[in-house]
mmCIF file of C-alpha atoms in Angstrom:
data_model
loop_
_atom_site.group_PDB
_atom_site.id
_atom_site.type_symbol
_atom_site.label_atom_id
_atom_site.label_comp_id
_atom_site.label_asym_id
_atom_site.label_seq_id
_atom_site.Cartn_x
_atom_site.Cartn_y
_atom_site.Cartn_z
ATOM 1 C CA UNK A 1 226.454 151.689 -47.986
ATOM 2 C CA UNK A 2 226.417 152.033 -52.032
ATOM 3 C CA UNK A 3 223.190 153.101 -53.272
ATOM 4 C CA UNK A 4 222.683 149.500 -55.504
ATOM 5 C CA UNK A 5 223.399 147.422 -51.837
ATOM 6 C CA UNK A 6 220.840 150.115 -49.999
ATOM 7 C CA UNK A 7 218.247 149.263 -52.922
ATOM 8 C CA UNK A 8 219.069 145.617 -52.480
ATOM 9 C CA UNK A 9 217.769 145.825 -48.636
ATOM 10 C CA UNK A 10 215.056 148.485 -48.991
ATOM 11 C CA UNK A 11 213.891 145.922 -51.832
ATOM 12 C CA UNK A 12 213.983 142.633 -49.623
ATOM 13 C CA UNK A 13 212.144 144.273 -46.876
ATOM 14 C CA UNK A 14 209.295 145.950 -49.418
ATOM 15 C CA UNK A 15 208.542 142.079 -50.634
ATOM 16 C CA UNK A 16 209.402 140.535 -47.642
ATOM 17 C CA UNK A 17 212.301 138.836 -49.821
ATOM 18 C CA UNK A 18 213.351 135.373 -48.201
ATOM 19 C CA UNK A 19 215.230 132.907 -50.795
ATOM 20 C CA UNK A 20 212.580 129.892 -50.735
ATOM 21 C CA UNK A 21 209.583 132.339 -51.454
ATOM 22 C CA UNK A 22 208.059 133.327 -54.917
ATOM 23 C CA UNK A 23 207.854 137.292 -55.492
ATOM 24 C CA UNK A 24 204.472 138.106 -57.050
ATOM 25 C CA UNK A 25 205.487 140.792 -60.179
ATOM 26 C CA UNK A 26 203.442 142.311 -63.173
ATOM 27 C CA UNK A 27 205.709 142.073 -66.670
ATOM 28 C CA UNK A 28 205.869 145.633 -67.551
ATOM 29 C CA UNK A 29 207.793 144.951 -71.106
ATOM 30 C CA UNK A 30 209.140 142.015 -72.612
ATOM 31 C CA UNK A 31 212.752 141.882 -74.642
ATOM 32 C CA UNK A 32 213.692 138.536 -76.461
ATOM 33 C CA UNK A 33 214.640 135.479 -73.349
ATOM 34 C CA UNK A 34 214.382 138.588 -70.468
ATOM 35 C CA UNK A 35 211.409 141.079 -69.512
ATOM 36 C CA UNK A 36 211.347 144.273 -67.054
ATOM 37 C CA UNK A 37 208.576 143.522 -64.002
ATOM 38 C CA UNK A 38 207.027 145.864 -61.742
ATOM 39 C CA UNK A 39 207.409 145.267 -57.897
ATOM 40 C CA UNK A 40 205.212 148.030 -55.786
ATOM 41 C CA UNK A 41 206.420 150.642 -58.242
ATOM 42 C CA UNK A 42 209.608 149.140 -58.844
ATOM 43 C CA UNK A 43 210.983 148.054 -61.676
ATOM 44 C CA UNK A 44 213.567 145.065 -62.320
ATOM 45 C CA UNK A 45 215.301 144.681 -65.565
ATOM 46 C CA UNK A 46 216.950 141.599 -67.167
ATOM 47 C CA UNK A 47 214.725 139.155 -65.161
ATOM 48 C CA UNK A 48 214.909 136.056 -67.025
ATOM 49 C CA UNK A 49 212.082 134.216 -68.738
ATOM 50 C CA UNK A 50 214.750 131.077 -69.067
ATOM 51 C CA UNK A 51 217.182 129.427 -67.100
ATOM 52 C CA UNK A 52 220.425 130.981 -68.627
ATOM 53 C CA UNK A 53 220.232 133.786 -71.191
ATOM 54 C CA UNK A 54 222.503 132.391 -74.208
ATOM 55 C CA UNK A 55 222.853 132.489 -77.615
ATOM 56 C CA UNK A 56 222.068 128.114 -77.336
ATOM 57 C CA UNK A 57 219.392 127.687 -80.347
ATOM 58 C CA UNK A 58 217.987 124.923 -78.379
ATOM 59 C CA UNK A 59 215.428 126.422 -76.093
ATOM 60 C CA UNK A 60 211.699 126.418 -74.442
ATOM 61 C CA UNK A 61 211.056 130.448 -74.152
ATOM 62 C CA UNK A 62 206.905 130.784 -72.718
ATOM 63 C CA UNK A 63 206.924 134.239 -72.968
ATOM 64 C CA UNK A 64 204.461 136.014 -71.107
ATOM 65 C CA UNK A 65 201.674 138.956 -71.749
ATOM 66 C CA UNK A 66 202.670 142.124 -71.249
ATOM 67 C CA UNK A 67 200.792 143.661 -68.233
ATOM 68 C CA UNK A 68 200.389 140.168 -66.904
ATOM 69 C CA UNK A 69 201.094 138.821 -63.384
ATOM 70 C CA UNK A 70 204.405 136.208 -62.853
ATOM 71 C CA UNK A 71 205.588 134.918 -59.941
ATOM 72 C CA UNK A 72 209.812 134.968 -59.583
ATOM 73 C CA UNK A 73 212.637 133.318 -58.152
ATOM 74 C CA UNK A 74 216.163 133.958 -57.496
ATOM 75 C CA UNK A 75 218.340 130.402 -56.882
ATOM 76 C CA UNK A 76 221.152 132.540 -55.655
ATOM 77 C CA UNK A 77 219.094 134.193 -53.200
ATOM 78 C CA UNK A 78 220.621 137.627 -55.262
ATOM 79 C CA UNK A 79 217.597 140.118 -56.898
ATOM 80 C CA UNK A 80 219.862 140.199 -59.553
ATOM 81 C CA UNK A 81 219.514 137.028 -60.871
ATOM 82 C CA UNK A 82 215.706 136.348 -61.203
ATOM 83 C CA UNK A 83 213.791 134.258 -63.260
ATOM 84 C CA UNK A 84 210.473 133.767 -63.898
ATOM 85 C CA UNK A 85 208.661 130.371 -62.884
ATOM 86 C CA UNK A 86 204.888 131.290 -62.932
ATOM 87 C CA UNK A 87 203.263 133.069 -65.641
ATOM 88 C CA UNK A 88 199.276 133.569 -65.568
ATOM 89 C CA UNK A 89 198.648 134.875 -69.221
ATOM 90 C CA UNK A 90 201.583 133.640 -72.413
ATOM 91 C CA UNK A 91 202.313 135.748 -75.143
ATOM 92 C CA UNK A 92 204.055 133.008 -76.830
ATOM 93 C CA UNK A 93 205.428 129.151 -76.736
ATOM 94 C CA UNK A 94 208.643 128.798 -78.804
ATOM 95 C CA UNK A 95 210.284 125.437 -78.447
ATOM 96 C CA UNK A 96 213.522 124.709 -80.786
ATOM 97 C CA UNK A 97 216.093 121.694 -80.699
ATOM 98 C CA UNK A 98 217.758 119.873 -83.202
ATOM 99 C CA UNK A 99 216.274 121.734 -86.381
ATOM 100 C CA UNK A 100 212.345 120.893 -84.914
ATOM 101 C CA UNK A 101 210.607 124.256 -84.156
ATOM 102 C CA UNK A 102 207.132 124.685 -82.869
ATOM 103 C CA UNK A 103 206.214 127.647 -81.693
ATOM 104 C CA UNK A 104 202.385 129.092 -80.869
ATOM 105 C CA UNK A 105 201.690 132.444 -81.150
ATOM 106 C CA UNK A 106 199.080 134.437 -78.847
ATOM 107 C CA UNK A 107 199.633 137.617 -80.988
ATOM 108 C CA UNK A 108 197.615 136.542 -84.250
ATOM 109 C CA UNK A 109 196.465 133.252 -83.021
ATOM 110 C CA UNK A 110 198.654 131.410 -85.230
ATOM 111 C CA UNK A 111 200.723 128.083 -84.887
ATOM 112 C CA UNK A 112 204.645 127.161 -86.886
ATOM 113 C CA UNK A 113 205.674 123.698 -87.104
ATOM 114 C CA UNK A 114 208.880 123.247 -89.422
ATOM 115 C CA UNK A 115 211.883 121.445 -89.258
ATOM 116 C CA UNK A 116 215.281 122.224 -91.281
ATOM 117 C CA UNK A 117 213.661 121.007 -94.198
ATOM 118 C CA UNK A 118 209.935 121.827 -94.498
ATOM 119 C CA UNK A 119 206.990 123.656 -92.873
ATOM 120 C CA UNK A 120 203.489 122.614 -92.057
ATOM 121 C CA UNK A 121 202.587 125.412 -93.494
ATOM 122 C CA UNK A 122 204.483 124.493 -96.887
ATOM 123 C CA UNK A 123 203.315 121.167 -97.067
ATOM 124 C CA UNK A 124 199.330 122.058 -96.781
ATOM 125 C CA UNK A 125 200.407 124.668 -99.592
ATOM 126 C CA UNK A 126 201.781 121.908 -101.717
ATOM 127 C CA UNK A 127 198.928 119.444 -100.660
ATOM 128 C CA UNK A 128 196.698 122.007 -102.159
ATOM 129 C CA UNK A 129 198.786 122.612 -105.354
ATOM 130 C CA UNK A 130 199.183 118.684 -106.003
ATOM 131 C CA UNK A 131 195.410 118.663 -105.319
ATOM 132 C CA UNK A 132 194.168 121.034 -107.926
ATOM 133 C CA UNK A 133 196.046 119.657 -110.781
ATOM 134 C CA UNK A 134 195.305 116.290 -110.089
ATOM 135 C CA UNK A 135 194.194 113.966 -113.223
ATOM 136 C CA UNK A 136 192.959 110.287 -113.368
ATOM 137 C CA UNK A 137 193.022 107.887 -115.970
ATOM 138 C CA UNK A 138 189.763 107.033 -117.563
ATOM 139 C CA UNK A 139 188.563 104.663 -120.399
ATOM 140 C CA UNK A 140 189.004 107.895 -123.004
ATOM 141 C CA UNK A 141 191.956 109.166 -121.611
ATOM 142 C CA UNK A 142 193.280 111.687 -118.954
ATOM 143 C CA UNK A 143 190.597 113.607 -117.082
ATOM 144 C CA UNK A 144 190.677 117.608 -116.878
ATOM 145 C CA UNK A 145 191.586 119.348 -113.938
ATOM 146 C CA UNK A 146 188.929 118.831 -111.165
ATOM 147 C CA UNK A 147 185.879 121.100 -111.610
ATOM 148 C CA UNK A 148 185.189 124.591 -110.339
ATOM 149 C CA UNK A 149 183.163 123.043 -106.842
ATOM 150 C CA UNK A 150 186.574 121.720 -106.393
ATOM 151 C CA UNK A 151 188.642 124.327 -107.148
ATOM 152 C CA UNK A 152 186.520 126.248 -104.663
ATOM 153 C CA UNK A 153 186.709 123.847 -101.684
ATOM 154 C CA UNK A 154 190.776 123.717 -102.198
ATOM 155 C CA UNK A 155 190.399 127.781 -101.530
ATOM 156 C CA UNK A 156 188.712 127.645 -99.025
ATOM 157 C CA UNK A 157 190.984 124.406 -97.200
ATOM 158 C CA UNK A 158 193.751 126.723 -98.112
ATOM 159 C CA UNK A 159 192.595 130.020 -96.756
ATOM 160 C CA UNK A 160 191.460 127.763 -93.612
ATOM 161 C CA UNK A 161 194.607 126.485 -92.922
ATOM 162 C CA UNK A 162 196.230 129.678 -93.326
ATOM 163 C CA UNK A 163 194.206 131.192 -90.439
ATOM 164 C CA UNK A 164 195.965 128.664 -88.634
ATOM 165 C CA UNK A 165 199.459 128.103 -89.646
ATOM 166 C CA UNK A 166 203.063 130.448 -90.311
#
């Protein structure tokens, strides 16, 4: 027997491997749509963290913590060809179709909505620009620019909403 079918058995009988059960796995390092998990001092590469690894833009990727525990599957009943289907702690949420992309971001606590043509992020930027140079008609004419309280309270609704948004 080849070493890779000998590792294939000694694995199945370490996690007591049957197809319809979930193996419980810590993500060890994560790598774009794949991460490397740890089985009782094992480690799997390529396990899958969607479906079908492609180069499809259209995706839902929940990508999980590194050092976190996931629970994986294997349709195929092969160990080569798991994916995860249970993750206790995400990294990320990244979901893309049709030019719409959201994604949230555990890493700096920050959320990106944007579309082909615009970001949320760009349009509370402009919001705040159209803001502060705002005039009004009055009975002698233009006003000024609004006042300094203003001024401040746009600063500090932009710097807010740049906590929050990419």
């Amino acid at each position: 027997m080849d070493k890779a079918a000998e590792l294939k058995k000694l694995l199945r009988v370490i996690v007591g491997f049957q197809n319809s059960l979930p193996i419980p796995a810590k993500v060890v390092e994560v790598d774009g749509d794949s991460c490397f998990v740890e089985i009782d001092g094992l480690v799997l590469t390529d396990v899958k963290l969607k479906a079908t690894i492609s180069d499809n833009t259209d995706h839902l990727l929940i990508t999980p913590k590194v050092g976190t525990n996931v629970l994986l599957m294997s349709l195929t009943g092969e160990l080569d060809n798991l994916t995860v289907v249970k993750i206790d702690e995400v990294q990320s949420i990244h979901f893309k179709q049709n030019g719409l992309e959201f994604l949230v971001d555990g890493s700096d606590g920050k959320v990106s909505v944007k579309n082909n043509d615009t970001s949320l992020l760009d349009l509370f930027g402009e919001l705040k620009e159209l803001i502060s140079k705002i005039t009004v008609s009055t009975g002698v004419g233009p006003s000024g620019t609004p006042l300094p309280p203003t001024i401040q309270s746009l600063t500090l609704f932009e710097n807010n909403f740049k906590k929050l948004l990419k």
